[in-house]
XYZ file of C-alpha atoms in Angstrom:
407
model
C 138.914 106.538 3.184
C 138.136 102.920 2.379
C 138.367 100.217 5.035
C 140.886 97.586 3.854
C 139.496 94.992 6.268
C 135.976 95.446 4.909
C 137.362 94.861 1.427
C 139.068 91.551 2.224
C 135.952 90.221 3.958
C 133.754 91.145 1.010
C 135.087 88.039 -0.748
C 132.492 85.208 -0.606
C 133.336 82.666 2.082
C 136.017 84.778 3.772
C 133.977 85.530 6.885
C 133.000 81.875 7.290
C 136.422 80.244 7.089
C 137.984 83.023 9.177
C 135.440 82.647 11.998
C 135.718 78.863 12.040
C 139.500 79.071 11.905
C 139.574 81.375 14.919
C 137.923 78.777 17.155
C 139.893 75.918 15.597
C 143.214 77.552 16.495
C 142.355 78.554 20.063
C 143.965 75.279 21.299
C 147.317 76.591 20.033
C 147.277 78.981 22.973
C 145.038 77.043 25.330
C 146.685 73.620 25.253
C 150.336 74.314 26.236
C 149.536 76.596 29.161
C 146.401 74.560 29.939
C 148.546 71.473 30.423
C 150.794 73.424 32.803
C 147.818 74.792 34.762
C 146.166 71.363 34.916
C 149.174 69.284 35.936
C 150.700 71.823 38.310
C 147.487 71.468 40.336
C 146.847 67.744 39.974
C 150.496 66.644 40.289
C 151.869 69.521 42.380
C 155.157 69.934 40.475
C 156.002 72.468 37.793
C 158.728 70.375 36.230
C 156.424 67.557 35.157
C 153.785 70.049 34.043
C 156.376 71.832 31.917
C 157.806 68.558 30.589
C 154.422 67.235 29.422
C 153.557 70.610 27.889
C 156.939 70.631 26.160
C 156.336 67.102 24.848
C 153.100 68.220 23.221
C 154.446 71.506 21.861
C 157.741 70.114 20.593
C 156.156 67.062 18.945
C 153.472 69.230 17.342
C 156.133 71.631 16.147
C 157.963 68.771 14.401
C 154.852 66.991 13.103
C 152.914 70.020 11.846
C 155.217 70.777 8.871
C 154.938 67.180 7.708
C 151.158 67.386 8.014
C 151.162 70.671 6.082
C 153.403 69.146 3.437
C 150.739 66.490 2.914
C 148.136 69.277 2.774
C 150.068 70.939 -0.064
C 150.090 67.603 -1.847
C 146.593 66.226 -1.155
C 144.480 69.186 -0.049
C 143.305 70.555 3.289
C 140.183 68.469 3.917
C 141.832 65.151 3.087
C 144.502 65.657 5.751
C 142.945 67.842 8.447
C 140.045 65.516 9.296
C 141.998 62.358 10.289
C 144.758 64.241 12.104
C 142.247 66.234 14.138
C 140.403 63.065 15.164
C 143.648 61.586 16.506
C 144.462 64.808 18.359
C 141.030 65.143 19.971
C 141.050 61.539 21.196
C 144.548 61.989 22.661
C 143.557 65.183 24.483
C 140.616 63.354 26.040
C 142.982 60.631 27.221
C 145.346 63.267 28.650
C 142.524 64.839 30.637
C 141.508 61.446 32.007
C 145.119 60.657 32.902
C 145.389 63.866 34.907
C 142.027 63.590 36.652
C 142.349 59.915 37.584
C 146.003 60.034 38.662
C 147.145 57.488 36.102
C 150.905 56.756 35.752
C 153.102 59.575 34.502
C 153.922 57.787 31.262
C 150.276 58.062 30.197
C 150.598 61.846 30.345
C 153.548 61.842 27.979
C 152.048 59.317 25.549
C 148.765 61.207 25.265
C 150.595 64.539 24.865
C 152.715 62.973 22.114
C 149.663 61.732 20.188
C 147.747 64.976 20.712
C 150.501 66.681 18.728
C 148.823 65.448 15.525
C 146.833 68.707 15.719
C 147.177 70.451 12.313
C 148.406 74.026 11.904
C 145.189 75.971 11.347
C 146.992 79.368 11.077
C 148.916 77.987 8.093
C 145.694 76.733 6.486
C 144.088 80.144 6.964
C 147.007 82.005 5.418
C 147.047 79.559 2.516
C 143.382 80.406 1.843
C 144.077 84.137 1.916
C 147.073 83.632 -0.416
C 144.862 81.717 -2.826
C 142.432 84.642 -2.933
C 144.848 87.608 -2.961
C 148.116 86.258 -4.360
C 150.341 89.100 -5.671
C 147.782 91.705 -4.598
C 148.181 94.401 -1.892
C 145.147 93.019 -0.036
C 147.269 90.028 0.979
C 149.290 92.199 3.380
C 146.057 93.327 5.025
C 144.858 89.718 5.254
C 148.146 88.635 6.834
C 147.952 91.555 9.245
C 144.453 90.477 10.214
C 145.633 86.910 10.784
C 148.520 88.107 12.943
C 146.130 90.257 14.964
C 143.804 87.269 15.221
C 146.728 85.171 16.464
C 147.239 87.800 19.138
C 143.568 87.657 20.077
C 143.893 83.883 20.295
C 146.714 84.312 22.803
C 144.801 86.998 24.672
C 141.625 84.930 24.897
C 143.052 81.406 24.727
C 145.829 81.451 27.296
C 143.850 83.651 29.677
C 140.719 81.515 29.331
C 142.641 78.286 29.809
C 144.323 79.434 33.016
C 141.179 81.135 34.297
C 139.026 78.033 33.869
C 141.634 75.769 35.479
C 142.010 78.054 38.507
C 138.365 79.043 39.041
C 136.524 75.795 38.160
C 138.634 72.624 38.210
C 142.148 71.788 36.947
C 141.002 70.049 33.759
C 138.484 72.744 32.726
C 140.825 74.658 30.434
C 141.932 71.556 28.563
C 138.361 70.310 28.230
C 137.160 73.535 26.593
C 140.269 73.628 24.408
C 139.508 70.146 23.096
C 135.912 71.110 22.319
C 137.077 74.169 20.374
C 139.486 72.012 18.382
C 136.832 69.471 17.426
C 134.008 71.885 16.587
C 136.119 74.638 15.020
C 138.068 72.313 12.742
C 134.882 70.554 11.613
C 133.322 73.905 10.673
C 136.506 74.965 8.880
C 136.814 71.850 6.731
C 133.133 71.974 5.717
C 133.797 75.237 3.852
C 135.156 73.772 0.649
C 134.585 76.758 -1.675
C 137.614 78.627 -0.317
C 139.904 75.613 0.011
C 143.105 76.168 -2.004
C 143.609 74.068 -5.094
C 146.392 71.490 -5.002
C 149.187 72.898 -7.134
C 151.785 70.839 -8.986
C 155.282 71.155 -7.598
C 157.767 73.344 -9.441
C 160.561 71.562 -11.263
C 163.122 70.247 -8.795
C 161.037 70.840 -5.652
C 158.748 67.791 -5.584
C 160.918 65.976 -3.080
C 162.218 69.052 -1.292
C 161.072 70.380 2.047
C 160.538 74.108 2.528
C 162.886 74.022 5.522
C 165.800 73.608 3.086
C 165.258 77.192 1.948
C 167.712 79.489 3.695
C 165.169 82.220 4.395
C 162.784 79.711 5.991
C 165.614 78.470 8.190
C 166.470 81.992 9.361
C 162.906 83.041 10.139
C 162.089 79.722 11.802
C 165.140 79.918 14.064
C 164.323 83.504 15.032
C 160.784 82.512 15.939
C 162.103 79.651 18.081
C 163.497 82.389 20.307
C 160.312 84.472 20.030
C 158.198 81.449 20.992
C 160.377 80.793 24.012
C 159.686 84.349 25.126
C 155.933 83.582 25.070
C 156.159 80.397 27.102
C 158.653 81.796 29.575
C 156.443 84.801 30.237
C 153.331 82.642 30.693
C 154.865 79.981 32.959
C 156.754 82.563 35.022
C 153.610 84.689 35.368
C 151.646 81.720 36.727
C 154.445 81.018 39.225
C 154.883 84.649 40.331
C 151.191 85.312 40.900
C 150.972 82.108 42.928
C 154.028 83.166 44.938
C 152.408 86.558 45.582
C 149.283 84.829 46.890
C 147.122 85.915 43.942
C 146.976 82.895 41.595
C 143.750 84.113 40.017
C 145.576 87.209 38.729
C 147.576 85.049 36.287
C 144.622 84.974 33.911
C 144.404 88.781 33.811
C 148.142 89.305 33.459
C 148.454 86.796 30.613
C 145.382 88.378 29.038
C 147.057 91.793 28.706
C 150.184 90.210 27.186
C 149.139 90.812 23.597
C 146.560 93.611 23.876
C 148.909 96.322 22.635
C 150.272 94.106 19.896
C 146.738 93.246 18.747
C 145.860 96.915 18.227
C 149.197 97.774 16.622
C 148.874 94.837 14.239
C 145.481 96.032 12.984
C 146.893 99.519 12.425
C 149.871 98.194 10.464
C 147.555 96.116 8.294
C 145.761 99.264 7.158
C 149.022 100.973 6.180
C 151.199 100.517 3.134
C 154.664 100.822 4.636
C 157.532 101.328 2.212
C 160.230 99.965 4.505
C 161.425 96.568 3.169
C 159.983 93.616 5.058
C 163.362 92.264 6.144
C 164.136 95.590 7.817
C 160.675 95.720 9.402
C 161.319 92.293 10.891
C 164.634 93.413 12.375
C 162.969 96.454 13.953
C 160.157 94.315 15.374
C 162.412 91.739 17.056
C 164.642 94.526 18.384
C 161.629 96.104 20.092
C 160.721 92.669 21.498
C 164.174 92.333 23.027
C 164.201 95.804 24.587
C 160.699 95.554 26.041
C 161.560 92.265 27.786
C 163.846 94.103 30.214
C 161.103 95.571 32.480
C 159.997 92.002 33.295
C 163.095 91.634 35.471
C 161.919 94.230 38.015
C 158.201 93.350 38.128
C 157.639 92.247 41.738
C 153.937 93.111 42.189
C 150.878 92.117 40.187
C 150.270 95.650 38.783
C 153.923 96.022 37.765
C 153.871 92.523 36.315
C 150.796 93.323 34.220
C 152.406 96.528 32.917
C 155.702 94.831 32.120
C 153.963 91.928 30.359
C 151.869 94.406 28.353
C 154.985 96.248 27.174
C 156.840 93.038 26.352
C 154.099 91.977 23.951
C 153.820 95.193 21.908
C 155.917 94.007 18.947
C 154.583 90.451 18.688
C 152.036 91.149 15.953
C 154.442 93.215 13.797
C 156.922 90.354 14.092
C 154.341 87.861 12.856
C 153.092 90.087 10.030
C 156.548 90.654 8.581
C 157.700 87.060 9.125
C 154.741 85.557 7.256
C 154.941 88.250 4.587
C 158.550 87.283 3.919
C 157.633 83.603 3.755
C 154.893 84.295 1.199
C 157.418 86.121 -0.984
C 160.280 83.649 -0.617
C 158.562 80.244 -0.831
C 157.180 78.626 -4.022
C 153.373 78.438 -4.215
C 153.318 74.636 -4.081
C 155.170 74.737 -0.734
C 153.421 77.699 0.890
C 151.434 75.824 3.562
C 154.529 73.934 4.639
C 156.635 77.104 4.621
C 154.158 78.952 6.829
C 153.932 75.941 9.118
C 157.691 75.826 9.609
C 157.486 79.370 10.951
C 154.689 78.282 13.290
C 156.926 75.325 14.137
C 159.625 77.705 15.259
C 157.163 79.294 17.647
C 156.055 75.869 18.894
C 159.584 74.618 19.476
C 160.382 77.804 21.321
C 157.295 77.475 23.484
C 158.201 73.868 24.267
C 161.745 74.710 25.287
C 160.656 77.875 27.061
C 157.993 76.066 29.103
C 160.414 73.351 30.167
C 163.311 75.689 30.990
C 161.070 78.204 32.742
C 159.574 75.442 34.887
C 163.043 74.225 35.831
C 164.299 77.734 36.645
C 161.183 78.521 38.709
C 161.538 75.309 40.729
C 165.264 75.765 41.371
C 165.936 79.517 41.422
C 162.620 81.203 42.159
C 159.806 82.563 40.042
C 161.274 85.996 39.252
C 164.398 84.533 37.643
C 162.322 82.887 34.922
C 162.194 86.187 33.044
C 165.960 86.103 32.412
C 165.154 83.461 29.797
C 162.898 85.955 27.995
C 165.687 88.528 27.873
C 168.223 86.024 26.546
C 165.783 84.755 23.903
C 165.060 88.298 22.739
C 168.760 89.007 22.210
C 169.152 85.741 20.276
C 166.223 86.630 17.974
C 167.808 90.002 17.149
C 171.162 88.393 16.347
C 169.521 85.781 14.097
C 167.597 88.312 12.000
C 170.566 90.700 11.881
C 172.855 88.016 10.480
C 170.184 86.944 7.981
C 169.413 90.370 6.499
C 171.200 89.702 3.201
C 169.322 86.459 2.589
C 165.951 87.878 3.630
C 166.325 90.847 1.282
C 166.271 88.605 -1.802
C 163.494 88.432 -4.382
C 160.806 85.798 -4.825
C 160.625 82.887 -4.865
C 163.719 81.311 -3.322
C 164.535 78.289 -5.454
C 168.190 78.593 -6.235
C 169.727 78.351 -2.782
C 168.687 75.412 -0.693
C 165.770 73.964 -2.616
C 167.877 72.756 -5.527
C 171.048 71.078 -4.323
C 172.616 71.246 -7.767
C 172.180 75.005 -8.070
C 174.808 77.481 -7.034
C 174.378 79.436 -3.813
């Protein structure tokens, strides 16, 4: 039996851009929780740590689609380089603000500017789409990227918290910034696999991908999924500290996506016949159900087990969500369409981090997980109500992209 992953990496340049992209996107997981870990120690309050983290995540979530829209129009290298420079400089300023006890407003300003960080996962998927468009290998490539996203969360969030707790508060953010600078530089130097700039389809030149109904549905659902991530991470940090084992937070967060990582790789090697919109509904339903054990996890071992179970369906959710986007969004808008989905995750993480911090401070650490349960239910409702739209063919041009067309 042939190895589908070996086949996709046999393409010249695939190994190079994938490896560089892995390190370039580690800050996606490291930065939000790294800010919380850094500021909760240097400032002593979870609410400000969550608020600054939310400022970064929410601003990045809103800015990234606009950056990706420019990428679709001008090319990856022309846009990624300047935006990354701004982001790296702002992260350095944020670290200095935390370590030198500068005024609180400097934390928010630097977090705001650091949000210029481009969406590397979208750039990676755009490269795979360029290579395997309309071929079955694309599903395997997307499955690999979803599994890689999981590995980023396994390694990134765990590493960020672990460094901040074991070395010094700013350690996680410092390493995250280095990964962003070096990884993005290596990624942009690989020009042979960079997607060509494609002319916009008639009627879409001035249209944003977010006007497509399917993009709206999937993005909203992943707002709730992203809030589940952040809530679980922030609440885990608070609970382990409350239990007198703050160092255990790194391990518990690390197991969050282990099961999902393995399951995602398995799914990528299969050719499932179930329609993608139904697969997505099943995946978010599993996410909602597996969030329930978090409510009774009152020891570190139980917490680790509950967190492990709650992350099982993350990768299948990502695989099907991005697969639907690839089928429903015009080629000239693909990077932006993928980024809007990542934006949903980012917005959710921003809101989840802020709300979880507030709940932890006011109602106790354990109650933070109620937010995860509520978000899971909301994700299921969103995808359930959107099944008819998501079942449509490709690409979606006649609904929201062209105002003059009939629904």
